[in-house]
mmCIF file of C-alpha atoms in Angstrom:
data_model
loop_
_atom_site.group_PDB
_atom_site.id
_atom_site.type_symbol
_atom_site.label_atom_id
_atom_site.label_comp_id
_atom_site.label_asym_id
_atom_site.label_seq_id
_atom_site.Cartn_x
_atom_site.Cartn_y
_atom_site.Cartn_z
ATOM 1 C CA MET A 1 -7.945 -16.636 -17.032
ATOM 2 C CA HIS A 2 -11.052 -14.322 -17.088
ATOM 3 C CA THR A 3 -11.604 -15.367 -12.813
ATOM 4 C CA TYR A 4 -7.557 -14.229 -12.756
ATOM 5 C CA LEU A 5 -8.368 -10.989 -14.250
ATOM 6 C CA ILE A 6 -11.593 -10.192 -12.458
ATOM 7 C CA GLU A 7 -9.389 -11.158 -9.104
ATOM 8 C CA LEU A 8 -6.667 -9.088 -10.689
ATOM 9 C CA ALA A 9 -9.620 -6.142 -10.866
ATOM 10 C CA SER A 10 -10.473 -6.693 -7.302
ATOM 11 C CA LEU A 11 -6.983 -6.230 -5.591
ATOM 12 C CA MET A 12 -6.685 -2.813 -8.033
ATOM 13 C CA ALA A 13 -10.022 -1.391 -6.511
ATOM 14 C CA ILE A 14 -8.849 -2.147 -3.395
ATOM 15 C CA PHE A 15 -5.026 -0.868 -3.638
ATOM 16 C CA ALA A 16 -5.728 2.126 -5.393
ATOM 17 C CA PHE A 17 -7.597 3.432 -1.838
ATOM 18 C CA ALA A 18 -4.617 2.765 -0.066
ATOM 19 C CA ILE A 19 -1.924 3.821 -2.706
ATOM 20 C CA VAL A 20 -3.933 7.794 -2.671
ATOM 21 C CA SER A 21 -4.222 7.867 1.235
ATOM 22 C CA PRO A 22 -2.160 10.294 2.738
ATOM 23 C CA GLY A 23 0.343 8.322 4.204
ATOM 24 C CA ALA A 24 4.570 8.076 5.363
ATOM 25 C CA ASP A 25 5.321 6.855 1.669
ATOM 26 C CA LEU A 26 3.659 9.659 0.631
ATOM 27 C CA ALA A 27 5.805 12.216 3.038
ATOM 28 C CA MET A 28 8.649 10.302 2.362
ATOM 29 C CA VAL A 29 8.476 10.706 -1.090
ATOM 30 C CA MET A 30 7.223 14.663 -0.930
ATOM 31 C CA ARG A 31 9.866 15.334 0.846
ATOM 32 C CA GLN A 32 13.232 13.763 -0.854
ATOM 33 C CA SER A 33 11.135 15.537 -4.110
ATOM 34 C CA ILE A 34 11.448 19.052 -2.302
ATOM 35 C CA VAL A 35 14.705 18.459 -0.522
ATOM 36 C CA HIS A 36 16.871 16.588 -2.858
ATOM 37 C CA GLY A 37 15.219 16.832 -6.142
ATOM 38 C CA ARG A 38 12.584 14.865 -8.606
ATOM 39 C CA ARG A 39 15.779 12.296 -9.264
ATOM 40 C CA SER A 40 15.668 11.367 -5.490
ATOM 41 C CA ALA A 41 11.962 11.363 -5.051
ATOM 42 C CA ILE A 42 11.785 9.009 -8.585
ATOM 43 C CA ILE A 43 14.374 6.576 -7.063
ATOM 44 C CA THR A 44 12.936 6.842 -3.743
ATOM 45 C CA SER A 45 9.731 5.243 -5.547
ATOM 46 C CA PHE A 46 11.506 2.534 -6.730
ATOM 47 C CA GLY A 47 12.532 1.376 -3.745
ATOM 48 C CA ILE A 48 8.787 1.422 -2.402
ATOM 49 C CA GLY A 49 7.928 -0.473 -4.870
ATOM 50 C CA ALA A 50 10.272 -2.750 -4.343
ATOM 51 C CA SER A 51 9.464 -3.120 -0.672
ATOM 52 C CA LEU A 52 6.147 -3.588 -1.507
ATOM 53 C CA MET A 53 6.994 -7.004 -3.805
ATOM 54 C CA PHE A 54 9.104 -7.668 -0.744
ATOM 55 C CA HIS A 55 5.706 -7.583 1.458
ATOM 56 C CA VAL A 56 3.805 -9.471 -0.905
ATOM 57 C CA SER A 57 6.280 -12.558 -1.829
ATOM 58 C CA TYR A 58 6.380 -13.256 2.319
ATOM 59 C CA THR A 59 2.858 -13.157 2.596
ATOM 60 C CA ILE A 60 2.034 -15.221 -0.277
ATOM 61 C CA LEU A 61 4.492 -17.819 0.705
ATOM 62 C CA GLY A 62 3.310 -17.530 4.555
ATOM 63 C CA LEU A 63 -0.486 -17.417 3.593
ATOM 64 C CA GLY A 64 0.310 -20.802 1.659
ATOM 65 C CA LEU A 65 1.962 -22.516 4.168
ATOM 66 C CA LEU A 66 -0.101 -21.676 7.226
ATOM 67 C CA ILE A 67 -2.985 -22.841 4.974
ATOM 68 C CA SER A 68 -1.441 -26.374 4.306
ATOM 69 C CA GLN A 69 -0.086 -27.015 7.600
ATOM 70 C CA SER A 70 -2.825 -25.515 9.857
ATOM 71 C CA ILE A 71 -6.276 -24.139 9.435
ATOM 72 C CA TYR A 72 -5.908 -23.206 13.161
ATOM 73 C CA LEU A 73 -3.094 -20.970 12.562
ATOM 74 C CA PHE A 74 -4.538 -19.697 9.242
ATOM 75 C CA ASN A 75 -7.819 -18.658 11.301
ATOM 76 C CA ILE A 76 -5.853 -16.779 14.209
ATOM 77 C CA VAL A 77 -3.789 -14.825 11.069
ATOM 78 C CA LYS A 78 -7.354 -14.206 9.180
ATOM 79 C CA TRP A 79 -8.791 -12.565 12.513
ATOM 80 C CA CYS A 80 -6.003 -10.696 12.985
ATOM 81 C CA GLY A 81 -6.805 -9.327 9.245
ATOM 82 C CA VAL A 82 -10.488 -8.822 9.890
ATOM 83 C CA ALA A 83 -9.619 -6.719 12.877
ATOM 84 C CA TYR A 84 -7.000 -4.439 11.220
ATOM 85 C CA LEU A 85 -9.574 -4.056 8.309
ATOM 86 C CA VAL A 86 -11.970 -2.871 10.289
ATOM 87 C CA TYR A 87 -9.636 -0.667 12.364
ATOM 88 C CA ILE A 88 -8.289 1.189 9.746
ATOM 89 C CA GLY A 89 -11.671 1.069 8.205
ATOM 90 C CA VAL A 90 -13.042 2.972 11.426
ATOM 91 C CA LYS A 91 -9.768 5.339 11.543
ATOM 92 C CA ALA A 92 -10.182 6.486 7.948
ATOM 93 C CA LEU A 93 -13.973 7.231 8.335
ATOM 94 C CA ARG A 94 -13.265 9.614 11.310
ATOM 95 C CA ALA A 95 -10.341 10.907 9.830
ATOM 96 C CA GLY A 96 -10.571 14.766 9.239
ATOM 97 C CA ARG A 97 -9.144 16.681 5.839
ATOM 98 C CA THR A 98 -5.377 16.142 6.089
ATOM 99 C CA GLU A 99 -2.876 19.036 5.050
ATOM 100 C CA ILE A 100 -0.441 18.200 3.327
ATOM 101 C CA ASP A 101 2.783 20.914 3.934
ATOM 102 C CA ALA A 102 5.862 20.968 2.295
ATOM 103 C CA PRO A 103 8.560 20.174 4.662
ATOM 104 C CA ALA A 104 11.933 22.760 5.075
ATOM 105 C CA ALA A 105 14.243 21.937 3.326
ATOM 106 C CA SER A 106 16.974 21.497 5.641
ATOM 107 C CA GLY A 107 18.396 18.773 4.261
ATOM 108 C CA ALA A 108 19.898 20.242 1.344
ATOM 109 C CA ALA A 109 21.771 22.796 2.995
ATOM 110 C CA ASP A 110 25.273 21.087 2.604
ATOM 111 C CA GLY A 111 24.570 21.103 -1.252
ATOM 112 C CA LYS A 112 25.439 17.310 -1.927
ATOM 113 C CA ARG A 113 23.698 15.330 -4.384
ATOM 114 C CA GLN A 114 21.997 12.361 -2.800
ATOM 115 C CA SER A 115 23.325 8.773 -3.410
ATOM 116 C CA ALA A 116 21.419 6.728 -6.035
ATOM 117 C CA LEU A 117 21.516 3.865 -3.254
ATOM 118 C CA ARG A 118 20.411 6.102 -0.551
ATOM 119 C CA ALA A 119 17.313 7.376 -2.129
ATOM 120 C CA PHE A 120 16.175 3.849 -2.911
ATOM 121 C CA GLY A 121 17.554 2.446 0.826
ATOM 122 C CA LEU A 122 15.177 4.990 2.171
ATOM 123 C CA GLY A 123 11.853 4.242 0.316
ATOM 124 C CA PHE A 124 12.422 0.752 0.759
ATOM 125 C CA MET A 125 13.284 0.486 4.306
ATOM 126 C CA ALA A 126 10.570 2.826 4.939
ATOM 127 C CA ASN A 127 8.649 0.507 3.629
ATOM 128 C CA ALA A 128 9.826 -2.475 4.314
ATOM 129 C CA LEU A 129 9.713 -1.710 8.233
ATOM 130 C CA ASN A 130 6.253 -0.950 8.435
ATOM 131 C CA PRO A 131 4.467 -3.518 10.459
ATOM 132 C CA LYS A 132 1.420 -2.351 9.126
ATOM 133 C CA ALA A 133 1.838 -3.461 5.442
ATOM 134 C CA VAL A 134 2.021 -7.272 6.079
ATOM 135 C CA PHE A 135 -1.457 -6.968 7.674
ATOM 136 C CA PHE A 136 -2.717 -5.120 5.049
ATOM 137 C CA PHE A 137 -1.422 -7.757 2.394
ATOM 138 C CA LEU A 138 -2.462 -10.644 4.398
ATOM 139 C CA SER A 139 -5.960 -8.990 4.474
ATOM 140 C CA ILE A 140 -6.837 -8.420 0.853
ATOM 141 C CA PHE A 141 -4.966 -11.120 -0.206
ATOM 142 C CA SER A 142 -7.128 -13.747 2.100
ATOM 143 C CA SER A 143 -10.238 -12.001 0.972
ATOM 144 C CA VAL A 144 -9.634 -11.263 -2.665
ATOM 145 C CA VAL A 145 -7.237 -13.999 -4.174
ATOM 146 C CA SER A 146 -8.574 -17.644 -4.046
ATOM 147 C CA VAL A 147 -6.227 -20.321 -1.999
ATOM 148 C CA HIS A 148 -6.211 -22.329 -5.477
ATOM 149 C CA THR A 149 -4.936 -19.051 -7.713
ATOM 150 C CA PRO A 150 -1.167 -20.409 -8.722
ATOM 151 C CA MET A 151 1.957 -18.918 -6.734
ATOM 152 C CA THR A 152 2.970 -17.463 -10.195
ATOM 153 C CA VAL A 153 -0.308 -15.643 -10.719
ATOM 154 C CA LYS A 154 -0.399 -14.263 -7.427
ATOM 155 C CA LEU A 155 3.381 -12.758 -7.649
ATOM 156 C CA GLY A 156 2.181 -11.379 -10.622
ATOM 157 C CA TYR A 157 -0.704 -9.593 -9.117
ATOM 158 C CA GLY A 158 2.056 -8.108 -6.838
ATOM 159 C CA LEU A 159 4.520 -7.317 -9.864
ATOM 160 C CA VAL A 160 1.104 -5.087 -11.244
ATOM 161 C CA MET A 161 0.280 -3.557 -7.879
ATOM 162 C CA ALA A 162 4.213 -2.588 -7.322
ATOM 163 C CA THR A 163 4.301 -1.296 -11.063
ATOM 164 C CA CYS A 164 1.242 1.113 -10.180
ATOM 165 C CA LEU A 165 2.646 2.290 -6.587
ATOM 166 C CA ILE A 166 5.929 3.185 -8.409
ATOM 167 C CA SER A 167 3.976 5.121 -11.470
ATOM 168 C CA TRP A 168 1.852 6.752 -8.396
ATOM 169 C CA PHE A 169 5.184 8.267 -6.436
ATOM 170 C CA ILE A 170 6.882 9.102 -9.890
ATOM 171 C CA GLY A 171 3.278 11.257 -10.549
ATOM 172 C CA VAL A 172 3.650 12.695 -7.147
ATOM 173 C CA SER A 173 7.560 13.422 -7.403
ATOM 174 C CA LEU A 174 6.583 15.339 -10.666
ATOM 175 C CA PHE A 175 3.559 17.016 -9.830
ATOM 176 C CA MET A 176 2.304 16.867 -6.521
ATOM 177 C CA THR A 177 4.982 18.994 -5.168
ATOM 178 C CA THR A 178 3.716 22.165 -6.369
ATOM 179 C CA PRO A 179 1.594 24.283 -3.999
ATOM 180 C CA ARG A 180 -1.472 23.540 -6.418
ATOM 181 C CA MET A 181 -1.606 19.861 -6.554
ATOM 182 C CA ARG A 182 -0.863 20.231 -2.585
ATOM 183 C CA ALA A 183 -3.957 21.854 -2.109
ATOM 184 C CA ALA A 184 -6.167 20.433 -4.382
ATOM 185 C CA PHE A 185 -4.861 17.452 -3.166
ATOM 186 C CA SER A 186 -5.877 18.428 0.735
ATOM 187 C CA ARG A 187 -9.124 19.016 -0.255
ATOM 188 C CA ALA A 188 -9.773 15.999 -1.553
ATOM 189 C CA SER A 189 -8.173 14.007 0.995
ATOM 190 C CA LYS A 190 -11.385 13.828 3.222
ATOM 191 C CA TRP A 191 -13.756 11.916 0.814
ATOM 192 C CA ILE A 192 -10.610 9.675 0.057
ATOM 193 C CA ASP A 193 -10.520 8.392 3.574
ATOM 194 C CA ARG A 194 -14.319 8.471 3.664
ATOM 195 C CA THR A 195 -14.409 6.162 0.876
ATOM 196 C CA SER A 196 -11.680 3.816 1.513
ATOM 197 C CA GLY A 197 -13.161 3.496 5.413
ATOM 198 C CA VAL A 198 -16.470 1.661 4.178
ATOM 199 C CA VAL A 199 -14.280 0.003 1.393
ATOM 200 C CA PHE A 200 -11.886 -1.754 4.312
ATOM 201 C CA ILE A 201 -14.405 -2.230 6.302
ATOM 202 C CA ALA A 202 -16.663 -4.277 3.856
ATOM 203 C CA LEU A 203 -13.677 -5.852 2.913
ATOM 204 C CA GLY A 204 -13.353 -7.296 6.459
ATOM 205 C CA ILE A 205 -16.989 -8.444 7.010
ATOM 206 C CA LYS A 206 -16.140 -10.021 3.750
ATOM 207 C CA LEU A 207 -12.965 -11.853 5.262
ATOM 208 C CA ALA A 208 -14.615 -12.630 8.056
ATOM 209 C CA THR A 209 -17.384 -14.697 6.414
ATOM 210 C CA GLU A 210 -14.872 -17.120 3.820
ATOM 211 C CA ARG A 211 -13.281 -19.918 5.051
ATOM 212 C CA ALA A 212 -9.795 -20.678 4.023
ATOM 213 C CA GLY A 213 -11.109 -23.241 1.489
#
């Protein structure tokens, strides 16, 4: 149990940087909150969290299959993960300050209330169709989580991550749409990117030096 808690803590320390870094999901939730209201933004947040579990599930299943069937295939995937981690790390280090502007509320012109299904679907599909997500989760699970950790425990890790992601975006829905909070987040974004860049590069190096087990 102690080993699993250490793995979970390591995962969450890394995932925290991915959560708070400005990206498409953040922009989606902010737009939903501003254009369609907090209710739609919160439902969209649950859609993003559900999509995260989708990515985690097939990443864990696929990784386990690769390890059991072919070390060669596993190494190919592993080095793709290394390359991706180093790439996003360098990109984050080179990023400047991110200005978070409130989008125009053109979508609210018709006055219609967005359905819960549509709000959920927007969040789910925006994340599910992001090709970067699979590389990210494959990379961090490969480098942090032992291949001997039971699959049910790994899925539990994913559930914790999804819960934290949903909580973050609910917070965005409630607070980050105010001008003061947007300005504060924009000021901090440069240092968030720099710190996460170092973390991702270090993680890529760690993954490169490990074996399938």
